[in-house]
mmCIF file of C-alpha atoms and ligand atoms in Angstrom:
data_model
loop_
_atom_site.group_PDB
_atom_site.id
_atom_site.type_symbol
_atom_site.label_atom_id
_atom_site.label_comp_id
_atom_site.label_asym_id
_atom_site.label_seq_id
_atom_site.Cartn_x
_atom_site.Cartn_y
_atom_site.Cartn_z
ATOM 1 C CA MET A 1 144.168 11.660 57.928
ATOM 2 C CA SER A 2 140.870 10.254 56.188
ATOM 3 C CA ILE A 3 138.157 9.777 58.661
ATOM 4 C CA LEU A 4 135.965 7.468 56.252
ATOM 5 C CA PRO A 5 135.493 3.888 57.579
ATOM 6 C CA MET A 6 137.338 0.910 56.290
ATOM 7 C CA GLU A 7 134.570 -0.073 54.310
ATOM 8 C CA VAL A 8 134.372 2.787 52.990
ATOM 9 C CA GLU A 9 137.557 3.194 51.824
ATOM 10 C CA ASP A 10 137.786 -0.697 50.561
ATOM 11 C CA LYS A 11 135.009 0.314 47.962
ATOM 12 C CA PRO A 12 136.168 1.563 45.306
ATOM 13 C CA ARG A 13 138.636 -1.511 45.096
ATOM 14 C CA ASN A 14 136.376 -4.023 45.000
ATOM 15 C CA PHE A 15 134.120 -2.730 42.221
ATOM 16 C CA VAL A 16 137.546 -1.895 40.430
ATOM 17 C CA VAL A 17 136.808 -3.630 36.637
ATOM 18 C CA GLY A 18 139.502 -4.773 34.077
ATOM 19 C CA SER A 19 143.481 -5.160 34.254
ATOM 20 C CA LEU A 20 143.338 -1.367 35.287
ATOM 21 C CA PRO A 21 143.247 -0.720 38.779
ATOM 22 C CA THR A 22 142.037 3.335 37.522
ATOM 23 C CA VAL A 23 139.099 1.528 36.331
ATOM 24 C CA MET A 24 135.789 1.213 38.431
ATOM 25 C CA TYR A 25 132.056 0.686 37.954
ATOM 26 C CA ILE A 26 129.324 0.381 41.157
ATOM 27 C CA PRO A 27 126.005 -1.609 39.289
ATOM 28 C CA ASP A 28 122.991 0.204 40.691
ATOM 29 C CA PHE A 29 124.336 2.804 42.840
ATOM 30 C CA ILE A 30 121.250 4.666 42.496
ATOM 31 C CA THR A 31 117.774 2.880 43.216
ATOM 32 C CA GLU A 32 115.360 3.521 40.295
ATOM 33 C CA THR A 33 113.466 5.778 42.284
ATOM 34 C CA GLU A 34 116.052 8.038 42.630
ATOM 35 C CA GLU A 35 116.713 7.888 39.118
ATOM 36 C CA THR A 36 112.916 8.827 38.026
ATOM 37 C CA GLN A 37 114.236 11.820 40.655
ATOM 38 C CA LEU A 38 117.103 12.862 38.469
ATOM 39 C CA LEU A 39 115.530 12.573 35.545
ATOM 40 C CA GLU A 40 112.631 14.711 36.383
ATOM 41 C CA ASN A 41 114.751 17.657 37.986
ATOM 42 C CA VAL A 42 116.797 17.573 34.628
ATOM 43 C CA TYR A 43 114.397 17.773 32.236
ATOM 44 C CA LYS A 44 111.972 20.615 35.052
ATOM 45 C CA ALA A 45 115.599 22.431 33.704
ATOM 46 C CA PRO A 46 114.893 25.799 31.640
ATOM 47 C CA GLN A 47 114.679 24.865 28.008
ATOM 48 C CA SER A 48 117.884 27.392 28.236
ATOM 49 C CA LYS A 49 119.717 25.637 30.485
ATOM 50 C CA TRP A 50 120.088 22.765 27.051
ATOM 51 C CA LYS A 51 123.070 23.460 25.109
ATOM 52 C CA SER A 52 122.447 21.356 21.959
ATOM 53 C CA LEU A 53 125.725 20.450 19.733
ATOM 54 C CA LYS A 54 125.950 18.246 17.267
ATOM 55 C CA ASN A 55 125.185 15.346 18.059
ATOM 56 C CA ARG A 56 123.979 15.544 21.546
ATOM 57 C CA ARG A 57 122.438 18.185 24.179
ATOM 58 C CA LEU A 58 124.352 19.144 27.458
ATOM 59 C CA GLN A 59 123.326 20.933 30.429
ATOM 60 C CA ASN A 60 125.703 22.713 32.109
ATOM 61 C CA TRP A 61 125.725 22.643 35.900
ATOM 62 C CA GLY A 62 128.743 24.175 38.724
ATOM 63 C CA GLY A 63 129.960 27.350 36.621
ATOM 64 C CA ILE A 64 131.823 28.286 33.523
ATOM 65 C CA VAL A 65 135.050 25.705 32.948
ATOM 66 C CA HIS A 66 137.599 27.494 31.844
ATOM 67 C CA GLU A 67 141.461 26.654 30.869
ATOM 68 C CA LYS A 68 142.344 28.662 34.276
ATOM 69 C CA GLY A 69 139.426 27.311 36.742
ATOM 70 C CA LEU A 70 135.937 27.434 37.527
ATOM 71 C CA LEU A 71 133.991 30.440 37.780
ATOM 72 C CA PRO A 72 131.472 28.955 40.247
ATOM 73 C CA GLN A 73 127.926 28.594 40.236
ATOM 74 C CA ASP A 74 126.388 26.579 43.375
ATOM 75 C CA LEU A 75 125.307 23.144 42.515
ATOM 76 C CA PRO A 76 121.238 23.147 43.082
ATOM 77 C CA SER A 77 120.412 20.571 46.389
ATOM 78 C CA TRP A 78 119.013 17.912 43.967
ATOM 79 C CA LEU A 79 122.450 17.421 42.042
ATOM 80 C CA THR A 80 124.272 18.220 45.744
ATOM 81 C CA LYS A 81 122.659 15.636 47.209
ATOM 82 C CA ILE A 82 124.086 12.705 45.041
ATOM 83 C CA THR A 83 127.711 14.556 44.591
ATOM 84 C CA GLN A 84 127.908 14.441 47.827
ATOM 85 C CA ARG A 85 127.420 10.619 48.165
ATOM 86 C CA ILE A 86 129.986 9.358 45.280
ATOM 87 C CA SER A 87 132.441 11.870 46.394
ATOM 88 C CA GLU A 88 131.885 10.009 50.210
ATOM 89 C CA GLU A 89 131.408 6.848 49.200
ATOM 90 C CA SER A 90 133.955 6.612 46.910
ATOM 91 C CA GLY A 91 137.045 8.638 49.039
ATOM 92 C CA LEU A 92 138.727 9.564 45.360
ATOM 93 C CA PHE A 93 137.640 12.502 45.135
ATOM 94 C CA PRO A 94 140.653 15.521 46.951
ATOM 95 C CA SER A 95 137.258 18.502 47.280
ATOM 96 C CA ALA A 96 133.723 19.071 46.791
ATOM 97 C CA ILE A 97 132.092 17.672 43.590
ATOM 98 C CA ASN A 98 131.154 21.500 41.738
ATOM 99 C CA HIS A 99 131.096 20.344 38.096
ATOM 100 C CA VAL A 100 128.279 17.980 36.203
ATOM 101 C CA LEU A 101 128.170 18.639 32.808
ATOM 102 C CA ILE A 102 124.827 16.254 31.976
ATOM 103 C CA ASN A 103 124.905 14.411 27.937
ATOM 104 C CA GLU A 104 121.850 13.691 26.779
ATOM 105 C CA TYR A 105 121.896 11.142 24.143
ATOM 106 C CA LEU A 106 118.511 9.737 21.626
ATOM 107 C CA PRO A 107 119.495 6.627 20.578
ATOM 108 C CA GLY A 108 122.470 6.629 17.902
ATOM 109 C CA GLN A 109 123.818 9.682 19.928
ATOM 110 C CA GLY A 110 127.372 9.281 20.891
ATOM 111 C CA ILE A 111 130.185 11.523 21.983
ATOM 112 C CA MET A 112 133.517 11.082 19.528
ATOM 113 C CA PRO A 113 136.701 9.752 21.408
ATOM 114 C CA HIS A 114 138.216 12.361 23.437
ATOM 115 C CA GLN A 115 140.406 13.182 27.138
ATOM 116 C CA ASP A 116 138.988 15.095 29.647
ATOM 117 C CA GLY A 117 140.235 18.871 29.548
ATOM 118 C CA PRO A 118 143.570 20.277 31.394
ATOM 119 C CA ALA A 119 141.425 22.204 34.173
ATOM 120 C CA TYR A 120 139.451 19.481 35.996
ATOM 121 C CA PHE A 121 141.195 16.996 38.570
ATOM 122 C CA PRO A 122 142.323 13.642 37.260
ATOM 123 C CA VAL A 123 138.956 11.426 38.597
ATOM 124 C CA VAL A 124 135.791 11.118 36.753
ATOM 125 C CA ALA A 125 132.684 9.540 37.981
ATOM 126 C CA ILE A 126 129.296 9.015 35.777
ATOM 127 C CA LEU A 127 125.984 7.985 36.578
ATOM 128 C CA SER A 128 123.891 6.657 33.981
ATOM 129 C CA LEU A 129 120.414 6.774 33.818
ATOM 130 C CA GLY A 130 117.860 5.662 30.986
ATOM 131 C CA SER A 131 119.033 3.639 28.419
ATOM 132 C CA PRO A 132 122.732 1.636 28.689
ATOM 133 C CA VAL A 133 125.509 2.181 26.210
ATOM 134 C CA VAL A 134 128.966 0.661 25.661
ATOM 135 C CA MET A 135 131.618 2.680 26.335
ATOM 136 C CA ASP A 136 134.757 2.495 24.199
ATOM 137 C CA PHE A 137 138.558 3.577 25.756
ATOM 138 C CA THR A 138 141.328 3.816 23.721
ATOM 139 C CA PRO A 139 144.862 4.275 24.370
ATOM 140 C CA HIS A 140 146.831 7.417 23.235
ATOM 141 C CA SER A 141 147.799 6.358 19.663
ATOM 142 C CA SER A 142 151.531 7.856 21.166
ATOM 143 C CA LEU A 143 151.237 4.855 22.652
ATOM 144 C CA ARG A 144 151.236 2.767 20.207
ATOM 145 C CA SER A 145 154.693 0.924 19.572
ATOM 146 C CA CYS A 146 155.019 1.378 15.918
ATOM 147 C CA SER A 147 154.483 4.723 15.032
ATOM 148 C CA SER A 148 152.658 3.926 10.968
ATOM 149 C CA LYS A 149 149.356 3.480 11.144
ATOM 150 C CA PRO A 150 148.735 -0.664 10.571
ATOM 151 C CA THR A 151 147.163 -2.320 7.314
ATOM 152 C CA ILE A 152 144.673 -4.952 9.187
ATOM 153 C CA SER A 153 141.691 -4.256 10.371
ATOM 154 C CA SER A 154 140.982 -2.491 13.869
ATOM 155 C CA GLU A 155 139.792 -5.730 14.509
ATOM 156 C CA ASP A 156 142.785 -7.702 13.955
ATOM 157 C CA ALA A 157 144.297 -4.625 15.889
ATOM 158 C CA ASN A 158 142.772 -4.625 18.997
ATOM 159 C CA GLN A 159 143.703 -8.338 19.247
ATOM 160 C CA ASP A 160 147.709 -7.917 19.125
ATOM 161 C CA VAL A 161 147.926 -6.835 22.259
ATOM 162 C CA GLY A 162 151.906 -6.256 21.400
ATOM 163 C CA MET A 163 150.501 -3.084 19.582
ATOM 164 C CA TRP A 164 150.660 -1.396 22.389
ATOM 165 C CA THR A 165 153.570 0.086 24.720
ATOM 166 C CA ASP A 166 153.586 -1.112 28.539
ATOM 167 C CA ASN A 167 150.700 -3.412 28.187
ATOM 168 C CA HIS A 168 147.691 -0.415 26.830
ATOM 169 C CA HIS A 169 145.053 -1.900 25.220
ATOM 170 C CA PRO A 170 141.964 -0.340 23.938
ATOM 171 C CA PHE A 171 138.669 -1.857 26.300
ATOM 172 C CA SER A 172 135.041 -0.788 27.620
ATOM 173 C CA VAL A 173 132.301 -0.490 29.642
ATOM 174 C CA ALA A 174 128.467 -1.544 29.470
ATOM 175 C CA LEU A 175 127.601 1.510 31.303
ATOM 176 C CA MET A 176 124.055 0.208 32.957
ATOM 177 C CA PRO A 177 120.602 2.154 33.615
ATOM 178 C CA ARG A 178 121.694 3.578 37.703
ATOM 179 C CA GLY A 179 125.071 2.349 37.231
ATOM 180 C CA LEU A 180 128.363 4.225 38.796
ATOM 181 C CA LEU A 181 131.685 4.706 36.310
ATOM 182 C CA ILE A 182 134.570 5.803 37.757
ATOM 183 C CA PHE A 183 137.907 6.150 36.242
ATOM 184 C CA LYS A 184 140.864 8.391 37.129
ATOM 185 C CA ASP A 185 145.168 8.737 36.698
ATOM 186 C CA GLU A 186 146.234 6.191 33.853
ATOM 187 C CA ALA A 187 142.621 5.769 32.660
ATOM 188 C CA TYR A 188 142.321 9.580 32.640
ATOM 189 C CA SER A 189 145.253 10.563 31.227
ATOM 190 C CA GLU A 190 146.458 7.688 29.075
ATOM 191 C CA TYR A 191 143.204 6.573 27.508
ATOM 192 C CA LEU A 192 140.550 8.353 24.847
ATOM 193 C CA HIS A 193 136.863 7.626 25.963
ATOM 194 C CA GLY A 194 133.806 7.647 23.301
ATOM 195 C CA ILE A 195 131.050 6.498 22.513
ATOM 196 C CA LYS A 196 129.876 4.971 19.427
ATOM 197 C CA ASP A 197 126.785 6.907 17.377
ATOM 198 C CA ASP A 198 125.439 3.300 16.889
ATOM 199 C CA ALA A 199 121.907 1.768 17.079
ATOM 200 C CA VAL A 200 123.450 -1.115 18.542
ATOM 201 C CA HIS A 201 126.255 -1.796 20.764
ATOM 202 C CA GLU A 202 128.030 -5.346 20.535
ATOM 203 C CA ILE A 203 128.831 -6.562 24.172
ATOM 204 C CA ASN A 204 131.650 -8.130 23.100
ATOM 205 C CA GLU A 205 134.797 -9.600 24.440
ATOM 206 C CA GLU A 206 136.226 -6.313 25.185
ATOM 207 C CA VAL A 207 133.910 -5.019 27.674
ATOM 208 C CA VAL A 208 135.281 -5.376 31.171
ATOM 209 C CA ASN A 209 131.941 -5.548 33.042
ATOM 210 C CA GLU A 210 130.008 -7.942 30.468
ATOM 211 C CA ARG A 211 129.314 -10.166 33.869
ATOM 212 C CA GLU A 212 127.500 -7.299 35.473
ATOM 213 C CA ALA A 213 125.889 -6.200 32.120
ATOM 214 C CA LEU A 214 124.464 -9.522 31.198
ATOM 215 C CA LEU A 215 122.609 -9.765 34.615
ATOM 216 C CA GLY A 216 119.687 -8.326 35.627
ATOM 217 C CA HIS A 217 120.722 -5.021 37.306
ATOM 218 C CA GLY A 218 118.157 -3.837 40.357
ATOM 219 C CA PRO A 219 117.603 -3.942 43.669
ATOM 220 C CA ASP A 220 116.313 -7.841 43.416
ATOM 221 C CA SER A 221 118.881 -8.604 40.673
ATOM 222 C CA GLY A 222 120.603 -12.527 41.185
ATOM 223 C CA LEU A 223 122.566 -14.484 39.093
ATOM 224 C CA GLU A 224 119.368 -16.560 37.329
ATOM 225 C CA LYS A 225 117.613 -13.158 36.627
ATOM 226 C CA ALA A 226 117.177 -12.906 32.879
ATOM 227 C CA ALA A 227 119.631 -10.238 31.196
ATOM 228 C CA PRO A 228 118.487 -6.642 31.398
ATOM 229 C CA LEU A 229 115.906 -5.691 28.847
ATOM 230 C CA GLU A 230 117.965 -3.406 26.856
ATOM 231 C CA VAL A 231 120.932 -6.508 26.355
ATOM 232 C CA MET A 232 119.429 -8.580 23.090
ATOM 233 C CA SER A 233 121.200 -11.816 21.431
ATOM 234 C CA SER A 234 121.769 -12.633 18.194
ATOM 235 C CA GLY A 235 123.951 -16.537 18.296
ATOM 236 C CA ASP A 236 126.301 -15.864 20.329
ATOM 237 C CA VAL A 237 126.996 -12.175 20.406
ATOM 238 C CA LYS A 238 124.816 -9.748 22.902
ATOM 239 C CA CYS A 239 124.660 -6.579 21.846
ATOM 240 C CA ILE A 240 122.662 -3.928 24.171
ATOM 241 C CA GLN A 241 119.552 -1.853 21.932
ATOM 242 C CA ARG A 242 119.593 1.932 22.049
ATOM 243 C CA THR A 243 116.319 2.329 22.414
ATOM 244 C CA LYS A 244 115.466 5.041 24.686
ATOM 245 C CA THR A 245 117.562 8.162 25.787
ATOM 246 C CA ARG A 246 120.111 8.433 27.563
ATOM 247 C CA ILE A 247 121.148 10.459 30.271
ATOM 248 C CA SER A 248 124.461 10.782 31.764
ATOM 249 C CA LEU A 249 125.855 13.214 34.983
ATOM 250 C CA THR A 250 129.777 13.537 34.792
ATOM 251 C CA CYS A 251 130.850 14.451 38.316
ATOM 252 C CA ARG A 252 134.040 15.915 38.682
ATOM 253 C CA VAL A 253 136.256 17.986 40.245
ATOM 254 C CA VAL A 254 138.131 21.322 39.342
ATOM 255 C CA LEU A 255 140.872 22.812 42.055
ATOM 256 C CA LYS A 256 141.242 26.782 41.003
ATOM 257 C CA VAL A 257 138.014 27.994 41.983
ATOM 258 C CA HIS A 258 138.074 31.514 40.351
ATOM 259 C CA LYS A 259 135.934 34.109 43.793
ATOM 260 C CA LYS A 260 131.917 34.453 42.476
ATOM 261 C CA LEU A 261 131.243 37.532 40.842
ATOM 262 C CA PHE A 262 128.913 39.538 42.075
ATOM 263 C CA LYS A 263 126.115 41.322 40.334
ATOM 264 C CA PHE A 264 125.286 44.496 41.358
HETATM 265 O O1 LIG B 1 127.804 10.676 28.432
HETATM 266 C C1 LIG B 1 128.936 10.094 28.888
HETATM 267 O O2 LIG B 1 128.978 9.405 29.681
HETATM 268 C C2 LIG B 1 130.829 10.394 28.719
HETATM 269 C C3 LIG B 1 130.508 12.198 28.612
HETATM 270 C C4 LIG B 1 131.813 12.464 28.921
HETATM 271 O O3 LIG B 1 132.904 12.186 28.952
HETATM 272 C C5 LIG B 1 131.808 13.981 29.447
HETATM 273 O O4 LIG B 1 131.167 14.431 29.337
HETATM 274 O O5 LIG B 1 133.495 14.413 29.653
HETATM 275 FE FE1 LIG B 2 135.083 12.525 28.808
#
């Protein structure tokens, strides 16, 4: 039985965005001060902690993830401070978050559409710091209702909801600084997620949290406040200009944990 008070248990449901009940977005999950502290800690890590990939850099915290489980390493306290809060406030994780991947994206860098690996419990919380981006969710190609690839443009394809089975359709989420995205279950396993490697991301009608993204975000944000600095409009189209580095903390649980290895 859950020991969480009602308002905590209800919290994730209040933050559902779009038509899938398994996608939640909490704007301003942390304060600007906490964002600065987290960024300081990320950049305080030794250079050797960074792993360079073709199109971004990352830090791996919590141990090595294998298909068969986690070879664990304790998370540092500056990370557990935030992972404990995510776990408590969401009430969605089966046990303490034990793995955090920190991705760094320069303007114009992204991540290919992918599904997170089978070693993870199917709930992921992504905290964003720095420049905003748009994350795109696309149903697995197996969920296309016609097996042959369409000859119409992708724009037309996205509008044609009949293209996908069981009401699956592509959607996007604007990931603003300090916001927390949580997705799980169906959104985790039936969709791919990715970030385009463009320096400008459009906030189009597929963005399910368009309203939050276009509002000022911050402790004193309100309807009347202007859109965040990074959001520009040209004509009717609103865009995110990626001018700074983005850091994201991808927080997950690996259920199967191997015994710690001891060095003698
Ligand atoms: O940086 C992000 O927001 C997404 C990262 C991600 O999808 C992953 O690490 O699996
Ligand atoms: Fe991912």
